[in-house]
Short mmCIF file of C-alpha atoms and ligand atoms in Angstrom, two decimals:
data_model
loop_
_atom_site.label_atom_id
_atom_site.label_comp_id
_atom_site.label_asym_id
_atom_site.label_seq_id
_atom_site.Cartn_x
_atom_site.Cartn_y
_atom_site.Cartn_z
CA MET T 1267 -0.06 0.05 0.02
CA GLU T 1268 1.11 3.51 -0.75
CA VAL T 1269 1.91 5.82 2.30
CA ARG T 1270 -1.43 7.38 3.34
CA LYS T 1271 -2.47 9.60 6.08
CA PHE T 1272 -5.63 9.65 8.28
CA SER T 1273 -6.13 12.87 10.35
CA ILE T 1274 -8.91 13.39 12.82
CA PRO T 1275 -9.54 15.29 16.05
CA GLU T 1276 -9.93 13.88 19.44
CA ILE T 1277 -13.71 12.75 19.54
CA ILE T 1278 -16.03 12.75 22.49
CA ILE T 1279 -19.32 11.18 21.48
CA GLY T 1280 -22.39 10.32 23.40
CA ARG T 1281 -25.62 11.64 24.95
CA GLY T 1282 -24.72 14.46 27.48
CA SER T 1283 -21.22 14.97 26.11
CA ILE T 1284 -21.87 18.80 25.92
CA GLY T 1285 -21.04 18.56 29.64
CA TYR T 1286 -17.43 17.99 28.88
CA ALA T 1287 -17.03 21.31 27.00
CA GLY T 1288 -15.65 23.26 30.04
CA SER T 1289 -13.05 20.52 31.05
CA TYR T 1290 -11.81 20.38 27.53
CA ALA T 1291 -11.43 24.14 27.23
CA LEU T 1292 -9.57 24.15 30.50
CA GLN T 1293 -7.30 21.17 29.28
CA LEU T 1294 -6.41 23.27 26.23
CA GLY T 1295 -5.18 26.09 28.49
CA GLY T 1296 -8.37 28.20 28.25
CA LYS T 1297 -9.21 30.95 30.53
CA ARG T 1298 -11.36 33.15 28.25
CA VAL T 1299 -13.22 31.22 25.68
CA PHE T 1300 -14.46 32.78 22.47
CA VAL T 1301 -17.83 31.13 21.79
CA VAL T 1302 -19.42 31.07 18.25
CA SER T 1303 -23.04 29.98 17.66
CA ASP T 1304 -26.15 31.50 16.18
CA ALA T 1305 -29.71 32.74 16.95
CA GLY T 1306 -31.36 29.40 16.14
CA LEU T 1307 -29.36 27.62 19.01
CA GLU T 1308 -30.02 30.53 21.28
CA ARG T 1309 -33.78 30.04 20.80
CA CYS T 1310 -33.40 26.26 21.47
CA GLY T 1311 -31.63 27.04 24.77
CA TRP T 1312 -28.42 25.33 23.76
CA VAL T 1313 -26.26 28.50 23.90
CA GLU T 1314 -27.45 29.28 27.45
CA ARG T 1315 -26.75 25.65 28.51
CA LEU T 1316 -23.23 25.81 27.05
CA LEU T 1317 -22.36 29.06 28.62
CA ASP T 1318 -23.62 27.74 32.01
CA ILE T 1319 -21.23 24.67 31.52
CA LEU T 1320 -18.32 26.95 30.67
CA HIS T 1321 -18.97 29.48 33.43
CA GLY T 1322 -19.45 26.49 35.88
CA ALA T 1323 -15.89 25.30 34.95
CA GLY T 1324 -14.59 28.82 35.99
CA LEU T 1325 -14.06 30.04 32.47
CA GLN T 1326 -14.83 33.54 31.13
CA THR T 1327 -16.56 33.90 27.84
CA ILE T 1328 -16.96 36.21 24.77
CA TYR T 1329 -19.87 35.42 22.68
CA PHE T 1330 -20.10 35.93 18.86
CA ASN T 1331 -23.29 35.20 16.97
CA GLN T 1332 -22.84 36.97 13.60
CA VAL T 1333 -23.26 33.80 11.64
CA GLN T 1334 -25.33 33.07 8.48
CA SER T 1335 -25.79 30.00 6.51
CA ASN T 1336 -23.19 29.86 3.80
CA PRO T 1337 -20.97 31.91 6.15
CA ARG T 1338 -19.60 35.21 4.86
CA ASP T 1339 -16.28 36.60 4.65
CA TYR T 1340 -17.20 39.86 6.39
CA HIS T 1341 -18.53 37.89 9.41
CA ILE T 1342 -15.11 36.12 9.66
CA HIS T 1343 -13.35 39.49 9.72
CA ALA T 1344 -15.80 40.97 12.30
CA GLY T 1345 -15.33 37.86 14.49
CA ALA T 1346 -11.44 38.12 14.10
CA ASP T 1347 -11.58 41.72 15.23
CA LEU T 1348 -13.69 40.95 18.32
CA TYR T 1349 -11.32 37.92 19.08
CA ARG T 1350 -8.22 40.13 18.94
CA GLY T 1351 -9.72 42.66 21.21
CA SER T 1352 -10.87 40.26 23.77
CA ASN T 1353 -7.72 38.40 25.03
CA ALA T 1354 -9.51 35.02 24.34
CA ASP T 1355 -7.43 31.89 24.21
CA VAL T 1356 -9.59 29.06 23.04
CA ILE T 1357 -12.32 29.07 20.27
CA LEU T 1358 -15.36 26.90 20.90
CA ALA T 1359 -18.25 26.68 18.38
CA LEU T 1360 -21.70 25.15 18.64
CA GLY T 1361 -23.92 24.66 15.69
CA GLY T 1362 -24.30 23.27 12.17
CA GLY T 1363 -21.68 23.66 9.53
CA SER T 1364 -22.08 27.51 9.43
CA PRO T 1365 -20.96 28.38 13.02
CA LEU T 1366 -18.35 25.68 12.90
CA ASP T 1367 -16.88 27.05 9.70
CA THR T 1368 -17.16 30.60 10.85
CA ALA T 1369 -15.10 29.61 13.99
CA LYS T 1370 -12.41 27.94 11.75
CA GLY T 1371 -12.27 31.02 9.54
CA ILE T 1372 -11.78 33.30 12.59
CA ALA T 1373 -9.19 31.10 13.97
CA THR T 1374 -7.34 31.10 10.59
CA VAL T 1375 -7.31 34.87 10.30
CA VAL T 1376 -6.41 35.66 13.99
CA ALA T 1377 -3.34 33.30 13.74
CA ASN T 1378 -2.27 34.10 10.22
CA GLY T 1379 -3.31 37.71 9.58
CA GLY T 1380 -4.60 39.16 6.33
CA ARG T 1381 -8.08 38.18 4.89
CA ILE T 1382 -9.73 34.94 4.79
CA GLN T 1383 -9.37 34.94 0.98
CA ASP T 1384 -5.66 34.66 1.41
CA TYR T 1385 -6.11 30.98 2.51
CA GLU T 1386 -8.44 29.61 -0.22
CA GLY T 1387 -7.31 26.30 -1.60
CA ALA T 1388 -5.06 23.52 -0.08
CA ASN T 1389 -2.40 23.98 2.46
CA ARG T 1390 -2.25 27.83 2.50
CA ILE T 1391 -2.36 28.09 6.30
CA THR T 1392 1.10 28.21 7.77
CA ARG T 1393 0.72 29.33 11.36
CA PRO T 1394 -0.98 27.15 14.03
CA LEU T 1395 -4.42 28.10 14.98
CA PRO T 1396 -5.79 28.77 18.62
CA PRO T 1397 -7.20 25.71 20.21
CA LEU T 1398 -10.54 24.74 18.60
CA VAL T 1399 -13.32 22.74 20.25
CA LEU T 1400 -16.35 22.17 18.00
CA LEU T 1401 -19.73 20.95 19.00
CA PRO T 1402 -22.00 19.96 16.10
CA SER T 1403 -25.76 20.43 16.44
CA THR T 1404 -26.50 18.66 13.12
CA ALA T 1405 -25.58 15.24 11.90
CA GLY T 1406 -24.08 16.30 8.39
CA SER T 1407 -21.52 18.94 7.78
CA GLY T 1408 -18.61 16.96 9.25
CA SER T 1409 -17.00 20.36 9.94
CA ASP T 1410 -16.23 19.25 13.49
CA ILE T 1411 -14.15 16.30 12.07
CA SER T 1412 -12.70 17.72 8.84
CA GLN T 1413 -9.76 19.73 7.74
CA PHE T 1414 -12.11 21.71 5.50
CA ALA T 1415 -13.84 25.15 5.93
CA ILE T 1416 -16.26 26.64 3.33
CA ILE T 1417 -16.63 30.40 3.30
CA THR T 1418 -18.36 32.65 0.91
CA ASP T 1419 -16.33 35.41 -0.83
CA THR T 1420 -19.13 37.97 -1.10
CA GLN T 1421 -17.48 40.13 -3.82
CA ARG T 1422 -16.79 37.19 -6.20
CA ARG T 1423 -19.97 35.43 -5.12
CA VAL T 1424 -18.13 32.18 -4.70
CA LYS T 1425 -17.81 29.57 -1.88
CA MET T 1426 -14.12 29.07 -1.21
CA SER T 1427 -12.87 25.74 -0.10
CA LEU T 1428 -10.18 26.08 2.51
CA ILE T 1429 -8.30 22.84 3.09
CA SER T 1430 -5.51 22.46 5.61
CA ARG T 1431 -4.43 20.00 8.36
CA SER T 1432 -4.60 23.08 10.63
CA LEU T 1433 -8.40 23.23 10.28
CA THR T 1434 -8.84 19.99 12.07
CA PRO T 1435 -10.10 20.90 15.50
CA ASN T 1436 -8.35 19.75 18.58
CA VAL T 1437 -11.59 18.28 20.00
CA SER T 1438 -14.95 17.36 18.55
CA ILE T 1439 -17.71 16.97 21.13
CA ILE T 1440 -20.69 15.11 19.60
CA ASP T 1441 -23.87 15.12 21.70
CA PRO T 1442 -26.81 13.35 19.88
CA ASP T 1443 -29.15 15.11 22.33
CA LEU T 1444 -28.55 18.33 20.32
CA LEU T 1445 -30.54 16.73 17.39
CA ASP T 1446 -33.63 16.82 19.58
CA THR T 1447 -34.49 20.36 18.57
CA ALA T 1448 -33.77 19.91 14.80
CA ASP T 1449 -36.74 19.77 12.59
CA ASP T 1450 -37.27 17.10 9.92
CA HIS T 1451 -36.01 19.22 7.09
CA LEU T 1452 -32.77 19.91 8.93
CA LEU T 1453 -32.23 16.21 9.81
CA ILE T 1454 -32.87 15.24 6.07
CA THR T 1455 -30.62 17.91 4.50
CA SER T 1456 -27.86 17.27 6.96
CA ALA T 1457 -27.96 13.46 6.62
CA LEU T 1458 -27.99 13.77 2.72
CA ASP T 1459 -24.97 16.05 2.92
CA ALA T 1460 -23.32 13.40 4.99
CA LEU T 1461 -24.35 10.76 2.48
CA ALA T 1462 -22.76 12.82 -0.37
CA HIS T 1463 -19.60 13.16 1.69
CA ALA T 1464 -19.43 9.39 2.08
CA VAL T 1465 -20.25 8.56 -1.49
CA GLU T 1466 -17.91 11.18 -3.15
CA SER T 1467 -15.05 10.38 -0.86
CA TYR T 1468 -15.40 6.57 -1.36
CA LEU T 1469 -15.06 7.12 -5.15
CA SER T 1470 -12.12 9.66 -4.79
CA PRO T 1471 -8.77 8.59 -6.02
CA LEU T 1472 -7.47 9.53 -2.64
CA ALA T 1473 -9.63 6.96 -0.81
CA HIS T 1474 -7.68 4.30 1.06
CA PRO T 1475 -8.84 1.46 3.46
CA LEU T 1476 -9.09 3.70 6.48
CA THR T 1477 -11.38 6.29 4.63
CA GLU T 1478 -13.30 3.53 2.66
CA THR T 1479 -14.44 1.64 5.82
CA GLN T 1480 -15.76 4.87 7.34
CA ALA T 1481 -17.54 5.92 4.08
CA LEU T 1482 -19.28 2.53 3.65
CA LYS T 1483 -20.40 2.52 7.19
CA ALA T 1484 -21.88 6.06 6.80
CA ILE T 1485 -23.66 5.02 3.64
CA TRP T 1486 -25.08 2.00 5.33
CA LEU T 1487 -26.29 3.87 8.47
CA ILE T 1488 -27.95 6.70 6.59
CA THR T 1489 -29.77 4.49 3.85
CA ARG T 1490 -30.93 2.16 6.61
CA HIS T 1491 -31.68 4.42 9.50
CA LEU T 1492 -32.70 7.90 8.37
CA PRO T 1493 -36.39 7.00 7.49
CA GLN T 1494 -36.57 5.37 10.87
CA ALA T 1495 -35.02 8.40 12.71
CA LEU T 1496 -37.53 10.76 11.15
CA LEU T 1497 -40.48 8.48 12.15
CA HIS T 1498 -39.58 7.74 15.71
CA ARG T 1499 -36.78 10.15 16.69
CA HIS T 1500 -35.53 7.56 19.21
CA PRO T 1501 -32.35 8.52 20.86
CA SER T 1502 -30.64 5.38 19.32
CA ASP T 1503 -31.74 6.64 15.73
CA LEU T 1504 -30.23 10.09 16.43
CA GLU T 1505 -27.05 8.45 17.71
CA ARG T 1506 -26.77 6.57 14.51
CA LEU T 1507 -27.16 9.65 12.41
CA CYS T 1508 -24.29 11.26 14.49
CA LEU T 1509 -22.13 8.27 13.92
CA ALA T 1510 -22.79 8.31 10.20
CA SER T 1511 -21.93 12.03 9.99
CA THR T 1512 -18.82 11.40 11.94
CA ALA T 1513 -17.79 8.51 9.83
CA ALA T 1514 -18.47 10.35 6.63
CA GLY T 1515 -16.46 13.31 8.05
CA MET T 1516 -13.42 11.03 8.79
CA SER T 1517 -13.82 9.79 5.23
CA PHE T 1518 -14.05 13.12 3.21
CA SER T 1519 -11.51 14.99 5.42
CA ASN T 1520 -8.84 12.61 4.28
CA ALA T 1521 -9.99 11.54 0.83
CA SER T 1522 -11.76 14.81 -0.25
CA LEU T 1523 -14.90 15.10 -2.40
CA GLY T 1524 -15.86 15.40 -6.01
CA ALA T 1525 -18.03 17.14 -8.82
CA CYS T 1526 -21.30 17.11 -6.66
CA HIS T 1527 -19.61 19.36 -3.99
CA ALA T 1528 -17.71 21.42 -6.54
CA ILE T 1529 -21.04 22.44 -8.26
CA ALA T 1530 -22.88 22.82 -4.87
CA HIS T 1531 -20.24 25.22 -3.61
CA SER T 1532 -20.64 27.41 -6.78
CA LEU T 1533 -24.38 27.34 -6.60
CA GLY T 1534 -24.37 28.22 -3.01
CA GLY T 1535 -22.05 31.23 -3.75
CA VAL T 1536 -24.29 32.67 -6.41
CA PHE T 1537 -27.78 31.79 -5.24
CA ASP T 1538 -27.17 31.14 -1.47
CA THR T 1539 -28.78 27.74 -2.07
CA PRO T 1540 -28.80 25.59 1.14
CA HIS T 1541 -25.95 23.04 0.74
CA GLY T 1542 -27.91 20.08 1.72
CA GLU T 1543 -30.71 20.63 -0.73
CA VAL T 1544 -28.47 20.42 -3.73
CA HIS T 1545 -26.95 17.04 -3.25
CA PRO T 1546 -30.04 14.88 -3.70
CA VAL T 1547 -30.64 16.66 -7.07
CA LEU T 1548 -27.16 16.44 -8.32
CA LEU T 1549 -25.66 13.25 -6.86
CA PRO T 1550 -27.44 10.82 -9.23
CA HIS T 1551 -26.33 12.68 -12.30
CA VAL T 1552 -22.85 13.09 -11.05
CA LEU T 1553 -22.69 9.31 -10.31
CA ARG T 1554 -23.89 8.47 -13.82
CA PHE T 1555 -21.18 10.79 -15.21
CA ASN T 1556 -18.58 9.10 -13.12
CA LEU T 1557 -19.72 5.46 -13.70
CA PRO T 1558 -17.38 4.68 -16.60
CA ALA T 1559 -14.28 5.84 -14.58
CA CYS T 1560 -15.02 3.76 -11.49
CA THR T 1561 -17.50 1.04 -12.32
CA ALA T 1562 -16.15 -1.62 -10.05
CA LYS T 1563 -16.00 0.63 -7.13
CA MET T 1564 -19.38 2.06 -7.69
CA ALA T 1565 -20.60 -1.52 -7.72
CA GLU T 1566 -18.95 -2.26 -4.29
CA MET T 1567 -20.74 0.73 -2.95
CA GLY T 1568 -23.89 -0.38 -4.65
CA GLU T 1569 -23.75 -3.71 -2.87
CA VAL T 1570 -23.92 -1.92 0.48
CA ILE T 1571 -26.83 0.17 -0.75
CA LEU T 1572 -28.80 -2.67 -2.28
CA SER T 1573 -27.72 -5.43 0.07
CA GLY T 1574 -26.92 -7.53 -2.93
CA ARG T 1575 -25.37 -7.54 -6.54
CA PHE T 1576 -26.57 -7.95 -10.01
CA ALA T 1577 -24.85 -9.93 -12.75
CA SER T 1578 -22.38 -7.18 -13.71
CA ASP T 1579 -20.64 -4.30 -11.97
CA THR T 1580 -22.47 -1.77 -14.38
CA GLU T 1581 -25.93 -3.12 -13.62
CA THR T 1582 -25.25 -3.17 -9.81
CA ALA T 1583 -23.93 0.47 -10.04
CA GLU T 1584 -26.87 1.63 -12.12
CA ALA T 1585 -29.34 -0.03 -9.77
CA ALA T 1586 -27.76 1.55 -6.78
CA ILE T 1587 -27.98 5.07 -8.39
CA SER T 1588 -31.80 4.33 -9.11
CA TRP T 1589 -32.22 3.12 -5.55
CA LEU T 1590 -30.74 6.41 -4.24
CA GLU T 1591 -33.23 8.33 -6.43
CA ASN T 1592 -36.01 6.57 -5.01
CA PHE T 1593 -34.73 7.08 -1.49
CA PHE T 1594 -34.47 10.76 -2.08
CA ALA T 1595 -38.04 10.92 -3.60
CA ASP T 1596 -39.43 9.06 -0.56
CA LEU T 1597 -37.81 11.68 1.71
CA GLY T 1598 -39.64 14.42 -0.35
CA THR T 1599 -36.54 16.22 -1.48
CA ALA T 1600 -36.33 18.28 -4.65
CA SER T 1601 -35.38 16.24 -7.72
CA ARG T 1602 -34.73 19.05 -10.19
CA LEU T 1603 -32.40 22.11 -9.96
CA SER T 1604 -35.37 24.09 -11.26
CA GLN T 1605 -37.23 23.47 -7.95
CA ILE T 1606 -34.48 25.08 -5.69
CA ILE T 1607 -32.88 27.74 -7.99
CA PRO T 1608 -34.74 30.67 -9.43
CA HIS T 1609 -33.27 30.56 -13.03
CA GLY T 1610 -30.52 28.86 -14.95
CA GLU T 1611 -28.95 31.91 -16.67
CA ASP T 1612 -25.82 31.88 -14.71
CA PHE T 1613 -24.98 28.31 -15.19
CA GLN T 1614 -22.08 28.93 -17.59
CA GLN T 1615 -20.36 31.04 -15.00
CA ILE T 1616 -21.35 28.72 -12.08
CA CYS T 1617 -19.68 25.76 -13.96
CA THR T 1618 -16.57 27.72 -14.80
CA MET T 1619 -16.19 28.53 -11.12
CA ALA T 1620 -16.97 24.97 -10.11
CA ALA T 1621 -14.16 23.75 -12.46
CA GLN T 1622 -11.75 25.68 -10.27
CA ASP T 1623 -12.97 24.24 -6.88
CA ALA T 1624 -10.54 22.26 -5.08
CA CYS T 1625 -13.05 19.36 -4.59
CA LEU T 1626 -13.15 18.73 -8.37
CA LEU T 1627 -9.48 17.55 -8.27
CA THR T 1628 -10.52 14.31 -6.62
CA ASN T 1629 -13.56 13.69 -8.88
CA PRO T 1630 -12.99 10.05 -10.21
CA ARG T 1631 -13.55 11.07 -13.77
CA PRO T 1632 -11.77 14.31 -14.97
CA ALA T 1633 -14.54 16.90 -15.71
CA THR T 1634 -14.34 20.13 -17.56
CA ALA T 1635 -16.64 23.29 -17.06
CA GLU T 1636 -18.66 21.90 -20.19
CA ASP T 1637 -19.04 18.54 -18.51
CA LEU T 1638 -20.30 20.18 -15.27
CA PHE T 1639 -22.72 22.34 -17.47
CA ALA T 1640 -24.07 19.24 -19.19
CA ILE T 1641 -24.68 17.65 -15.68
CA CYS T 1642 -26.54 20.73 -14.49
CA GLN T 1643 -28.64 20.79 -17.69
CA GLU T 1644 -29.58 17.21 -17.10
CA ALA T 1645 -30.47 18.04 -13.52
CA TRP T 1646 -32.50 21.18 -14.44
FE1 LIG Y 1269 -21.11 18.88 2.13
#
């Protein structure tokens, strides 16, 4: 086997694990903790609970909640200014992908200077970040595990992918109880984002045995347990969704992603499209495009999805793609881009940007802007 790496944070997972936030901040040398979250988690009472835990551990806190979905560059810079003026020493974020990526962006700028745009792409961060503790409140983004952060450049209207070992947090605290307050739409879009992470990273040329086992586990957990989790919301179902998101995060953080995420980032930059709504629309089309380049591997993945195989690899892979389409339809997600995007006029520009996205480097079949445009037209 070629030399491979597998980078993950320290992971604390289980119901009630939010209670460990204070002790981990202290272990990392914290006295004044810079807390990042958003208004939604304030309304659910989770921010108050977290601040109580930190204060109970004797820590001081500075709270920052200028966070939006598809986090903006100017919020990163506002957070970095507040951090610098506050003598904080640890950054702790609670939320879905947006607060967690906002925290990563703030940590990057305060440690390295300049603007967040300076760190777009792979391995551009040179100085170590302040200690980062991340608490995901959704089972999907994988930001609490990954060495990725996705930030919107508002002038260029593009979602930048920042990829660096430095962005892997020190600690990920995963408490399935936080999913209790998530509505069905959030559970579905988060889980399907995690499914897209698992599928794209499994097919990535950078995949290796340590990432593949995680990806297949995530695919199995989501395809088998998401409907049940929506129906019953039993704690064990929510735990499985957290495990799936964590496993998918371990896989994509180390093997990266593909064309589905490259296009989703560009769509999000232009239309502010919610990330998790794009994947069920695009993923089947991207898989059909990729099929000739990774037929045997897609069949292996198909065997997990279908719990069986057909006579040939191609039949197995095609049946798995159809199975996923039916799975998405049963969940009630959009099946055409025209259902989630106001118009298709900017698609040439979107696909030109997507062809520059770092995630496209690991698509199993090389794809040009024209190929991506054809995929979007099929999905329209
Ligand atoms: Fe994603």
